XYZ file of N, CA, C and O in Angstrom:
644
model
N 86.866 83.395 102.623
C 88.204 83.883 102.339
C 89.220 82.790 102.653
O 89.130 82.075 103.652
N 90.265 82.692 101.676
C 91.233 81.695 102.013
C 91.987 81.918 102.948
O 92.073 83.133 103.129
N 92.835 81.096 103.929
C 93.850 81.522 105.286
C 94.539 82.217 104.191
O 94.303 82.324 102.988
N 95.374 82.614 104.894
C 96.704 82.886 104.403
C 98.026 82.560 105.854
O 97.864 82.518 107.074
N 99.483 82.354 104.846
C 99.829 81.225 105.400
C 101.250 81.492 105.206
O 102.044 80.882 105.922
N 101.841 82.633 104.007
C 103.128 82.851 104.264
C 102.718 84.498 104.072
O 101.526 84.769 103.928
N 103.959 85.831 104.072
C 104.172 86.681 104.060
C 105.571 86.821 103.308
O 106.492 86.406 104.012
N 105.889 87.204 102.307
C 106.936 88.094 101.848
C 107.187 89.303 101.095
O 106.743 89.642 99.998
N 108.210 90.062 102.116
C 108.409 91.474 101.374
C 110.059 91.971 101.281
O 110.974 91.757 102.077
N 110.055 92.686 100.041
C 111.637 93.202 99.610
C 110.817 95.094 99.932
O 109.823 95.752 99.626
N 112.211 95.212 100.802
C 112.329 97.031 100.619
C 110.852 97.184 101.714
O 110.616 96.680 102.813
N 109.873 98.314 100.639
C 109.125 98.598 101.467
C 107.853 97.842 101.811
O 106.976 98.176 102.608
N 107.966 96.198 100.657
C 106.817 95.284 100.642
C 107.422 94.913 102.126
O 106.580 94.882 103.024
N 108.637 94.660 102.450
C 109.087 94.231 103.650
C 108.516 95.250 104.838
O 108.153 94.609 105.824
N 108.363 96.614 104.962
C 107.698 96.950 105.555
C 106.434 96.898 105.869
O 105.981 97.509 106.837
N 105.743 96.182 105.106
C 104.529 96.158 104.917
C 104.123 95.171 104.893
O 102.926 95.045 104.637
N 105.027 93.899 105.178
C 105.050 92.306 105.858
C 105.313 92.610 107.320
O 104.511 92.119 108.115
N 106.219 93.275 107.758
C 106.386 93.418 109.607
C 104.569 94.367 109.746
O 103.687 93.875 110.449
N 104.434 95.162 109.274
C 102.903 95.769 109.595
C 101.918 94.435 109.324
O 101.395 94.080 110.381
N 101.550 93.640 108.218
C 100.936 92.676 108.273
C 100.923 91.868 109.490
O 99.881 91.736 110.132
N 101.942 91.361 109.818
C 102.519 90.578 110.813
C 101.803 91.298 112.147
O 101.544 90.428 112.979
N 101.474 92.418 112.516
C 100.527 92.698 113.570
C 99.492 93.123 113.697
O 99.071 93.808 114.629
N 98.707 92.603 112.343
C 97.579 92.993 111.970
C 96.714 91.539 111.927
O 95.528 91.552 111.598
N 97.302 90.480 112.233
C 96.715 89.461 111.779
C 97.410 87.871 112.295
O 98.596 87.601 112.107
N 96.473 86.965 112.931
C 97.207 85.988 113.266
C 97.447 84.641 112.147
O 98.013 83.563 112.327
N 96.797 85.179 111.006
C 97.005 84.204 110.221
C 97.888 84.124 109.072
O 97.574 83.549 108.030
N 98.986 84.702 109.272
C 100.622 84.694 108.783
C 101.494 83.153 109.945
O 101.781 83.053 111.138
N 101.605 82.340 108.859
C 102.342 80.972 109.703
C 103.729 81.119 109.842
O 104.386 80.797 110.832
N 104.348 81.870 108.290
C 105.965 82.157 109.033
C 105.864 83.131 107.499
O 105.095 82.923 106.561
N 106.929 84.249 107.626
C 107.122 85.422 106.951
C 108.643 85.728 106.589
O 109.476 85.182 107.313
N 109.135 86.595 105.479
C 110.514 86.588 104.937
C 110.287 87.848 104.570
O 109.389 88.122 103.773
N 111.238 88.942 105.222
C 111.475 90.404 104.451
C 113.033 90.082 104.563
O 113.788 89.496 105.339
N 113.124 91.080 102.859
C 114.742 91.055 102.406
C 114.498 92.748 102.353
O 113.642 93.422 101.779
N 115.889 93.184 103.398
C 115.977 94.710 103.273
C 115.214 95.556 103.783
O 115.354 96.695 103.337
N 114.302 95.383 104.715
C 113.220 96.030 105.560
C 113.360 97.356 105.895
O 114.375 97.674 106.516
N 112.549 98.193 105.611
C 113.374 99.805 106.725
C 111.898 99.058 107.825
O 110.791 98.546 107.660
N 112.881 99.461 108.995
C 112.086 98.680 110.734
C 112.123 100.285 111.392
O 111.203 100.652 112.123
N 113.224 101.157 111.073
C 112.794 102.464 111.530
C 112.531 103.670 110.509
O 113.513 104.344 110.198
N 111.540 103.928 110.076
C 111.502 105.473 109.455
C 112.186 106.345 109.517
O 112.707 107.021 108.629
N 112.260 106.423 111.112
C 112.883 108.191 111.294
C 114.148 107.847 111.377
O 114.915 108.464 110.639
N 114.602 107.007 112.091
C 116.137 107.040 111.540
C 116.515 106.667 110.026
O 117.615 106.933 109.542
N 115.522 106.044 109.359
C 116.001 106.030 108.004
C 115.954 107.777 107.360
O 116.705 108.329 106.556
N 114.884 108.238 108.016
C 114.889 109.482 107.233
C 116.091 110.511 108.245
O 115.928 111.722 108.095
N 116.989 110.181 109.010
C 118.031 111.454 109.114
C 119.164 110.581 108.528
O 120.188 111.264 108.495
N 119.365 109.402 108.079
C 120.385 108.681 107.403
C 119.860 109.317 105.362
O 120.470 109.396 104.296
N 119.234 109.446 105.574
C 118.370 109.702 103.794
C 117.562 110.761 103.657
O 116.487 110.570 103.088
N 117.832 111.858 104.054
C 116.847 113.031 104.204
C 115.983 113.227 103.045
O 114.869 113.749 103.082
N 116.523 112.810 102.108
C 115.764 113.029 100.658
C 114.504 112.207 100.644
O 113.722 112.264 99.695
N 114.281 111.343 101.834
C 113.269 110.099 101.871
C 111.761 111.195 102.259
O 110.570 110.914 102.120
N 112.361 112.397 102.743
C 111.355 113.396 103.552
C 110.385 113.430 102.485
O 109.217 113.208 102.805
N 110.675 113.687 101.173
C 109.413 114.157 99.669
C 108.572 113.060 99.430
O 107.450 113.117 98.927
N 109.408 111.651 99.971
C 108.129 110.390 99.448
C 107.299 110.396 100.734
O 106.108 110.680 100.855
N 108.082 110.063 101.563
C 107.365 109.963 103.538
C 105.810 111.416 102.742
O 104.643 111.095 102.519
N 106.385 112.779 102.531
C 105.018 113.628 102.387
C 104.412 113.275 101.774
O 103.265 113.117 102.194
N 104.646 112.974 100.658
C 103.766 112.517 99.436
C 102.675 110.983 99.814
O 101.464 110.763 99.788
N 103.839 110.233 100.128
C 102.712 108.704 100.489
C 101.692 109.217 102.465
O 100.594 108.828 102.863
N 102.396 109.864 102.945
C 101.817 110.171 103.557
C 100.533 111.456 104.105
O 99.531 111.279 104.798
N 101.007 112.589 103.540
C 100.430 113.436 103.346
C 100.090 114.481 104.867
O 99.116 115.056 105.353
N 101.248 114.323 105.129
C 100.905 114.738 106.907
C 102.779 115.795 106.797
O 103.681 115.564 105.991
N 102.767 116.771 107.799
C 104.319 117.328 108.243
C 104.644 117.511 109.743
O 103.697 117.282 110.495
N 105.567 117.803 110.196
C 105.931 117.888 111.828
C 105.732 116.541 112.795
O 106.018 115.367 112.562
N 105.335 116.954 113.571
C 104.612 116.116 114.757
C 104.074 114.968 114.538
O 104.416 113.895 115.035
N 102.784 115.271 113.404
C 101.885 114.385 113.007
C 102.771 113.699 111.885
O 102.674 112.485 112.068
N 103.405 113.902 111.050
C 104.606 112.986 110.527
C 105.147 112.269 111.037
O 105.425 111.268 110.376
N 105.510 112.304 112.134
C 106.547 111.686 113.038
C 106.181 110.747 113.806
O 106.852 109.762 114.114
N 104.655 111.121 114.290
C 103.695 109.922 114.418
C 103.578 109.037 113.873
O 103.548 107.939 114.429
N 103.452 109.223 112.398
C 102.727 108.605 111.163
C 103.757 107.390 110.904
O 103.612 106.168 110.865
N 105.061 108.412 110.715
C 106.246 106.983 110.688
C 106.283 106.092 111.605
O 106.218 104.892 111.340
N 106.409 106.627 112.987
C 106.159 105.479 113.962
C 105.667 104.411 114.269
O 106.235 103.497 114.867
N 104.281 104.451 113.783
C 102.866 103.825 113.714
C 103.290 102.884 112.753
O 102.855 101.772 113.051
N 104.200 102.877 111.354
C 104.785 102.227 110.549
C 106.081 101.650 110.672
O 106.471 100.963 109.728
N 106.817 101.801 111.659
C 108.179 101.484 112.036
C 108.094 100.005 112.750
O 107.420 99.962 113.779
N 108.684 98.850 112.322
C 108.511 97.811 112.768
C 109.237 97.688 114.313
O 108.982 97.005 115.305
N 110.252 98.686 113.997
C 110.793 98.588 115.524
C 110.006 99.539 116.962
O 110.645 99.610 118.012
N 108.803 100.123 116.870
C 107.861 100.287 117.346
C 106.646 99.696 117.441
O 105.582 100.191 117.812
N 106.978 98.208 116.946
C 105.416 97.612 116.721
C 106.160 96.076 117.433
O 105.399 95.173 117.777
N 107.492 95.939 117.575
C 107.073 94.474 118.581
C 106.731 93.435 118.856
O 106.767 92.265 118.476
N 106.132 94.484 120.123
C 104.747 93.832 121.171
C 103.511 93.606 120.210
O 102.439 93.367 120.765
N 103.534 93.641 119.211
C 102.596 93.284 118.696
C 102.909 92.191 117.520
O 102.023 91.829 116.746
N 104.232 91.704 117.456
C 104.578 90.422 116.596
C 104.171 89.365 117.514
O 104.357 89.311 118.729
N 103.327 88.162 116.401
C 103.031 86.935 116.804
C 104.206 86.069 117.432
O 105.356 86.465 117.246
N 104.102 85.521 117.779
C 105.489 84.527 118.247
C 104.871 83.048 117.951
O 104.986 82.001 118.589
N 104.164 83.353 116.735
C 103.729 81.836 115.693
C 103.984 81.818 115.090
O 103.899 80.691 114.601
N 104.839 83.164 113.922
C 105.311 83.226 112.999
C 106.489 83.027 112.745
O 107.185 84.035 112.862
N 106.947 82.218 112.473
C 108.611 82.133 112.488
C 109.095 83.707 111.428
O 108.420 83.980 110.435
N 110.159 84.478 111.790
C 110.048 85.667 110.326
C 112.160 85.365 110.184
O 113.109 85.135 110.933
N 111.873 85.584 108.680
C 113.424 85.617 108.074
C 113.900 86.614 107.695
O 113.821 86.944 106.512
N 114.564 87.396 108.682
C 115.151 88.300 108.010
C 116.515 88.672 106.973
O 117.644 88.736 107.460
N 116.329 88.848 105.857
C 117.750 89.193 104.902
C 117.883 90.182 104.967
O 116.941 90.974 105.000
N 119.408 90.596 105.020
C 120.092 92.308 104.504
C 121.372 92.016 104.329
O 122.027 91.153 104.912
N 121.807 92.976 103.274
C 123.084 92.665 102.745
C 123.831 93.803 103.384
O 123.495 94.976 103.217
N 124.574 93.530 103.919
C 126.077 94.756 104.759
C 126.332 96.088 104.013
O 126.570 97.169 104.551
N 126.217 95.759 102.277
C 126.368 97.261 102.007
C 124.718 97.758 101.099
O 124.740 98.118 99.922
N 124.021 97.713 101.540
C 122.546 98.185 101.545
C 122.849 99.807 101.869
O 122.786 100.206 103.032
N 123.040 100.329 101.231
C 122.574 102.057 100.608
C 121.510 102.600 101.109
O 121.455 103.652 101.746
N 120.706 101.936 100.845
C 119.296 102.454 100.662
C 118.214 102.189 102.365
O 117.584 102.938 103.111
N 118.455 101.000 102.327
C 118.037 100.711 103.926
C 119.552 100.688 104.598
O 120.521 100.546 103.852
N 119.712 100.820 105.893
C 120.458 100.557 107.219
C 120.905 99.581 107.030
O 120.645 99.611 105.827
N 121.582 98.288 107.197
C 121.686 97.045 107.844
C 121.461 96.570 109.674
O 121.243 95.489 110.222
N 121.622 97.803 110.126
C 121.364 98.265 111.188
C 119.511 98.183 111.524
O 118.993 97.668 112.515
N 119.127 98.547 110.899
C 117.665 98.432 110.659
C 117.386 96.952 111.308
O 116.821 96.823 112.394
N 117.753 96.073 110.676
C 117.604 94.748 110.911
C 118.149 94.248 111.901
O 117.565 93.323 112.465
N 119.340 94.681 112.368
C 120.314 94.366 113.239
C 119.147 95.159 114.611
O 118.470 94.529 115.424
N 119.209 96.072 114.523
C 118.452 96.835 115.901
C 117.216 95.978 116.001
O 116.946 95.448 117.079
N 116.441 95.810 114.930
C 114.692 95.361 115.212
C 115.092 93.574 115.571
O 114.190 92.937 116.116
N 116.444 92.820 115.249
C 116.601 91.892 116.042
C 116.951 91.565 117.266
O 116.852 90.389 117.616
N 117.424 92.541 118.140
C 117.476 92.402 119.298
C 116.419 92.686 119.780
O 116.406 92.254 120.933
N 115.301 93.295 119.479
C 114.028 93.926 120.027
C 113.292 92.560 120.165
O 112.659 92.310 121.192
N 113.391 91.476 118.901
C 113.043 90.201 118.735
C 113.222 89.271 119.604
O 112.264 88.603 119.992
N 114.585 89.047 120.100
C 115.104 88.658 120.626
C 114.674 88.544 122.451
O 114.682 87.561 123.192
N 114.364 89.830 122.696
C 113.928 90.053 123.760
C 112.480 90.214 124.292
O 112.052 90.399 125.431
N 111.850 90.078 123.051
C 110.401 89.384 123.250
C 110.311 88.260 122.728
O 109.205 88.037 122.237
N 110.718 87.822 122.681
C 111.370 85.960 122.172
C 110.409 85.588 121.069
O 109.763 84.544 121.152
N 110.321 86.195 120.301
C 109.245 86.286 118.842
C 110.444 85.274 117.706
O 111.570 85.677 117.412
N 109.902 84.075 117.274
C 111.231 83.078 116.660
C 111.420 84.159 115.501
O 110.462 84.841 115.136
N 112.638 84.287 114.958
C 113.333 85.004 113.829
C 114.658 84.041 113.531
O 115.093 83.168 114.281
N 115.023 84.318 112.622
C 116.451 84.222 111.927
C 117.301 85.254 111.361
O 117.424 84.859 110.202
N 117.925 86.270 111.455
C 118.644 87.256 110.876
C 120.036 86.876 109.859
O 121.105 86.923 110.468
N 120.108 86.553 108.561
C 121.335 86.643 107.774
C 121.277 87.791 107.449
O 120.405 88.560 107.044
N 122.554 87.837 107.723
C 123.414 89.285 107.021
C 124.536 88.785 106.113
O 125.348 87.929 106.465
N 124.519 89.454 104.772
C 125.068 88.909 103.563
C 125.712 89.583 103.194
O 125.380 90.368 102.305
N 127.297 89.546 103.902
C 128.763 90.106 103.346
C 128.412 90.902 101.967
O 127.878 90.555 100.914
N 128.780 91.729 102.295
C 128.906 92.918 100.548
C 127.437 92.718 100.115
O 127.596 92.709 98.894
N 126.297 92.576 100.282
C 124.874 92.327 99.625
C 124.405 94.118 99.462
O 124.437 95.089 100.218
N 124.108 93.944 98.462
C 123.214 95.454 98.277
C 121.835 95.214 98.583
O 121.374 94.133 98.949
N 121.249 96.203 98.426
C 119.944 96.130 98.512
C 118.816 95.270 98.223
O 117.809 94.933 98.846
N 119.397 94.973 96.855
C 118.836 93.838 96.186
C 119.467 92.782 96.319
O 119.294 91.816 95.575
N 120.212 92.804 97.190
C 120.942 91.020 97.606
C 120.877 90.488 96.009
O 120.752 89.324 95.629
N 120.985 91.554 95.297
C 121.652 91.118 93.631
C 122.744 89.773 93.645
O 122.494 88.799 92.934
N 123.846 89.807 94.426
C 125.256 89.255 94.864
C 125.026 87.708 95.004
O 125.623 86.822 94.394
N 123.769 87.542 96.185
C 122.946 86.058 96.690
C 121.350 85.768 95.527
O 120.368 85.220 96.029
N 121.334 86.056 94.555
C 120.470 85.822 94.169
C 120.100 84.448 94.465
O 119.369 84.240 95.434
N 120.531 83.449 93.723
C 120.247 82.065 94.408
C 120.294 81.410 95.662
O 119.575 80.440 95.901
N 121.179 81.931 96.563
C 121.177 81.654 98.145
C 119.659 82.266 98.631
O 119.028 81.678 99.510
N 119.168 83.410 98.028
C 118.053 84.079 99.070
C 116.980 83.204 98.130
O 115.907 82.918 98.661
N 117.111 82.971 97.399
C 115.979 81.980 96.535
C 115.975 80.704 97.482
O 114.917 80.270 97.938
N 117.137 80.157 97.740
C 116.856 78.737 98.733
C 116.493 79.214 99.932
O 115.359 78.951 100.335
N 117.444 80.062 100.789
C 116.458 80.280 101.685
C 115.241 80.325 101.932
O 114.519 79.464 102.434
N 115.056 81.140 101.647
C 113.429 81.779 101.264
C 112.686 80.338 101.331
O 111.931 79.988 102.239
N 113.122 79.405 99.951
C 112.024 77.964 99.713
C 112.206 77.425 101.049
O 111.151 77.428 101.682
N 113.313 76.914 101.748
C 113.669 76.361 102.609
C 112.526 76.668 103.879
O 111.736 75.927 104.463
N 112.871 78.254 104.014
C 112.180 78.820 105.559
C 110.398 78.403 105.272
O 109.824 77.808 106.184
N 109.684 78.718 104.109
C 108.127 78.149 104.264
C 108.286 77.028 103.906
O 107.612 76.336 104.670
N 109.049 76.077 102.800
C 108.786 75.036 103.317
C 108.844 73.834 104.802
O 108.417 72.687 104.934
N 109.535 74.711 105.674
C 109.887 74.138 107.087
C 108.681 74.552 108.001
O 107.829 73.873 108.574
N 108.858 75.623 107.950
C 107.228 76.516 108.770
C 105.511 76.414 107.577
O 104.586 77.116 107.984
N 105.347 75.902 106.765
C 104.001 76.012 106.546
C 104.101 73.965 106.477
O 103.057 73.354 106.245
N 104.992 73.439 106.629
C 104.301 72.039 106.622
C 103.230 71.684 107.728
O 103.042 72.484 108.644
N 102.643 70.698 107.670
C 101.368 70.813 107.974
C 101.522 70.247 109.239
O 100.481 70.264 109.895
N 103.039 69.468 110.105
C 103.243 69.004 110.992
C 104.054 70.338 111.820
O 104.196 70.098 113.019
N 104.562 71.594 111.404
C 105.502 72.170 111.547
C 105.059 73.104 113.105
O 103.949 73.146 113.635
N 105.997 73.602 113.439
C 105.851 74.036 114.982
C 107.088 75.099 114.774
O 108.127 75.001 114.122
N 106.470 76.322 115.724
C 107.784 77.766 116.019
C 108.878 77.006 116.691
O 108.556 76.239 117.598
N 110.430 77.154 116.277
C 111.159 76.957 117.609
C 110.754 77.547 118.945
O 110.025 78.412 119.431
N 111.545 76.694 119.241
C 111.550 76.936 120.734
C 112.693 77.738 121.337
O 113.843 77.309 121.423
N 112.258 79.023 121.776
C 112.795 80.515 121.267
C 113.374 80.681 123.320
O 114.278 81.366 123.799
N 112.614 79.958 123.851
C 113.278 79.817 125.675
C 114.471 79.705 125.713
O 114.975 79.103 124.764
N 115.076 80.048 126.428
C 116.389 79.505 126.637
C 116.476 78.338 127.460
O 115.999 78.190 128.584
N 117.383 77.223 126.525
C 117.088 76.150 127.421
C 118.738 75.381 126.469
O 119.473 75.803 125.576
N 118.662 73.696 127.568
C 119.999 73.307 127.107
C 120.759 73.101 127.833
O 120.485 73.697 128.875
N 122.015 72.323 127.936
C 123.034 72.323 128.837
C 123.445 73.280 129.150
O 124.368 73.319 129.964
């Protein structure tokens, strides 16, 4: 099997890049645009999210609530590599996900010193439609910096004058 060596996800592929991301140490650095990082608060911000959550999941109550959890990046952490450099995008007026989403699961980052980057993109919808070409350079920019073959995580310590 070949390594594998980057990770990217939009929406719920982005959820499913933060779940990758603790499933496996061989993600070198990763990019979600628009992530939902919490379920359940996405689902009392979007109640209507309740018919897909049953449907892709197939569970109600308790055991639902589990189920999201188990999928919520901001319950999973302690279980991000801190080899992966990860980029997070969200645009300020995102509908559909939080911006908050990103904003909350970066301080969680932050405090397990896991390297990240968080842009947040004035007026960006969901589809960071607005930055199309900015999230295109990014994006090239962040694996081409983290998968070169000399490349190394910042150094996420606090340190410095």
């Amino acid at each position: 099997a070949s390594d594998v060596y980057k990770r990217q996800g939009h929406s719920r592929g982005g959820m499913m890049t933060y779940l990758a991301l603790t499933k496996t140490d061989r993600i070198r650095a990763a990019v979600v645009l628009a992530g939902p990082t919490d379920l359940r608060a996405g689902l009392e911000a979007r109640p209507e999210m309740m018919r897909v959550y049953s449907q892709a999941i197939d569970l109600h109550g308790p055991e639902l609530e589990t189920a999201l959890d188990a999928r919520s990046a901001i319950t999973l952490v302690d279980r991000f590599p801190q080899t992966a450099p990860l980029l997070i995008l969200h645009g300020t007026a995102d509908w559909r996900v939080s911006p908050t989403d990103s904003l909350r699961l970066s301080e969680r980052l932050l405090d397990r010193r896991v390297p990240f980057r968080l842009v947040m993109l004035e007026g960006g919808d969901h589809a960071l439609s607005e930055f199309e070409m900015d999230v295109q350079i990014m994006v090239r920019d962040w694996f081409n910096r983290y998968l070169a073959s000399d490349a190394t995580p910042p150094n996420v310590v606090p340190h410095g004058p």
